Coordinates of C-alpha atoms in Angstrom, one line a residue:
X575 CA 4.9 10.8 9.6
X576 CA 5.2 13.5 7.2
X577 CA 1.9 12.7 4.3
X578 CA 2.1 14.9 1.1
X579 CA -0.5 15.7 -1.7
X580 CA 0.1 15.0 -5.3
X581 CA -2.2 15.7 -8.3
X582 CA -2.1 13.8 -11.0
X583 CA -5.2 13.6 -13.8
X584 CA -6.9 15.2 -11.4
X585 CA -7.0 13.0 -8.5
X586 CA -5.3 13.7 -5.2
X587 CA -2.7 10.9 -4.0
X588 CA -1.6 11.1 -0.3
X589 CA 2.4 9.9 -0.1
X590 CA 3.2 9.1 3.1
X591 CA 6.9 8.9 4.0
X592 CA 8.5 7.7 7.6
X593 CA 11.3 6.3 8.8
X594 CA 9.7 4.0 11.2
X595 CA 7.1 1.4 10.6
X596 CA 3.9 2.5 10.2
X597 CA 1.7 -1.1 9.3
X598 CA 2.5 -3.6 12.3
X599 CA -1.1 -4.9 12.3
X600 CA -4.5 -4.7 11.3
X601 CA -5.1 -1.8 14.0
X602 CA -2.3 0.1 13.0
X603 CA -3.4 -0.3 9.3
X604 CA -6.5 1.2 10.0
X605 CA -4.9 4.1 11.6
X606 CA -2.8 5.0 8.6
X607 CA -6.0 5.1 7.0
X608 CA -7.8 7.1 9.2
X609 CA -4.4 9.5 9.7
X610 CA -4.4 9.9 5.6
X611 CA -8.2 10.5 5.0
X612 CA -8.7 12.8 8.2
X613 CA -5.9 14.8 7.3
X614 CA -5.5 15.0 3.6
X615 CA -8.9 13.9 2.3
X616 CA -7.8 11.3 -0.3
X617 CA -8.6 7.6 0.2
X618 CA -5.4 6.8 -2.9
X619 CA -2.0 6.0 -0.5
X620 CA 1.3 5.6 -1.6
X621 CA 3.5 3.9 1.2
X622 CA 6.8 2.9 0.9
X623 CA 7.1 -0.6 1.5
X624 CA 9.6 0.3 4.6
X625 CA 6.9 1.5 6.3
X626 CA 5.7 -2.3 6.7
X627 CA 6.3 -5.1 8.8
X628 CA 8.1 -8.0 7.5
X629 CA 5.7 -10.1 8.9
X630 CA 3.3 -8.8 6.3
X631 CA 5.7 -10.4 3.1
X632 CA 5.1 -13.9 5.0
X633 CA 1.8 -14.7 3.5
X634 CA 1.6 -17.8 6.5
X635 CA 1.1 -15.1 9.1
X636 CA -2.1 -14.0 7.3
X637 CA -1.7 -10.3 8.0
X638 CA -1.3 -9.3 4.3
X639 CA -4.6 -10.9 3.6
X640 CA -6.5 -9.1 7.2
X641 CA -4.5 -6.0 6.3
X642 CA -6.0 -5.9 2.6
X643 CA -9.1 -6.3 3.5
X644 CA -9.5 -3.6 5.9
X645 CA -8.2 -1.6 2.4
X646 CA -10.8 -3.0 0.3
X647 CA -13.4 -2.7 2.7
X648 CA -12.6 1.1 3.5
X649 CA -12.5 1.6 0.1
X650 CA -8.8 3.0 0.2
X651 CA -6.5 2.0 -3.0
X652 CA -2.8 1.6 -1.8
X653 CA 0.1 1.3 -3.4
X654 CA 3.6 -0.1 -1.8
X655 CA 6.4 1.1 -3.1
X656 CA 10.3 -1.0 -3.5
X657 CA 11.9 -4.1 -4.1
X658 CA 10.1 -7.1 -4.0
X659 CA 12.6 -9.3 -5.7
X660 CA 14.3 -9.6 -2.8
X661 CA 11.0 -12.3 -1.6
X662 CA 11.5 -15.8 -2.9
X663 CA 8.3 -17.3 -1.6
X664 CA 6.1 -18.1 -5.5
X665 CA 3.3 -17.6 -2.9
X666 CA 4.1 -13.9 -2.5
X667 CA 5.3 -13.4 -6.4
X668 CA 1.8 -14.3 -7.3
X669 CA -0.5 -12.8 -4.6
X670 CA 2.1 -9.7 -6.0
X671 CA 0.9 -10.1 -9.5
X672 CA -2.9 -10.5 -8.4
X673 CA -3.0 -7.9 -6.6
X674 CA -1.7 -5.9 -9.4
X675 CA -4.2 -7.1 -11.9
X676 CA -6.9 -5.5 -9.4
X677 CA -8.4 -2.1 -8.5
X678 CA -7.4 -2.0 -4.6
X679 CA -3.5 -3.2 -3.7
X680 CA -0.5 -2.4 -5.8
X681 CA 3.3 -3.3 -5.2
X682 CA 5.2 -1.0 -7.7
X683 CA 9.0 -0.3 -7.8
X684 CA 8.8 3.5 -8.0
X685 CA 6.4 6.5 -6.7
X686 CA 6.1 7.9 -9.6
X687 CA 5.2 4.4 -11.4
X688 CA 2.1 4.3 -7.7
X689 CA 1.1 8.1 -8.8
X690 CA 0.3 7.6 -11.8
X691 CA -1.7 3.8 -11.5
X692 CA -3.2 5.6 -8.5
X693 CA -4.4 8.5 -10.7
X694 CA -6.0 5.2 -13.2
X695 CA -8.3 3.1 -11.1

């Protein structure tokens, strides 16, 4: 897992990037968090959406909601980067768009578009 440090506005935004899945489960999740704030200091994640199980875009498995809120719990803002139109489940498009409207869980089509709501909330 290679995690680098941006700054923007001031804040410091941890951008993970790996070639293998990182998120599998709620464990794992909490790992990634641990991994990010032990080593870089920042609790703001941008994780490219790669990095995550495709069980975790089937909202019936219920590991997107357990996953999210280890995040809100640990107070860690994420934000999953790439192409979510590929989903057809409504269910996902609008736990997507909630999710957005918050201050915790973003899904954003481009890093720099994570950096910057990162550097925001």
């Amino acid at each position: 897992m290679e995690i680098s440090i941006v700054q923007n506005n001031g804040v410091e935004i941890a951008i993970v990037r790996d070639m293998d899945v990182l998120i599998e489960d709620v464990q794992s999740a909490l790992d990634l968090m641990a991994t990010v704030k032990y080593e870089t200091g920042s609790s703001r994640i941008v994780l490219h959406k790669s990095a995550i199980a495709e069980p975790f875009f089937d909202l019936k498995t219920k590991l997107a909601g357990e996953i999210m809120q280890k995040f809100v719990n640990y107070q860690t803002t994420i934000a999953i980067v790439g192409d979510f139109s590929i989903y057809e489940s409504k269910s996902l498009k609008d736990f997507i768009y909630e999710s957005n409207k918050g201050r915790h869980i973003f899904f954003l089509d481009h890093e720099e578009q994570a950096v910057e709501k990162l550097s925001r909330v």
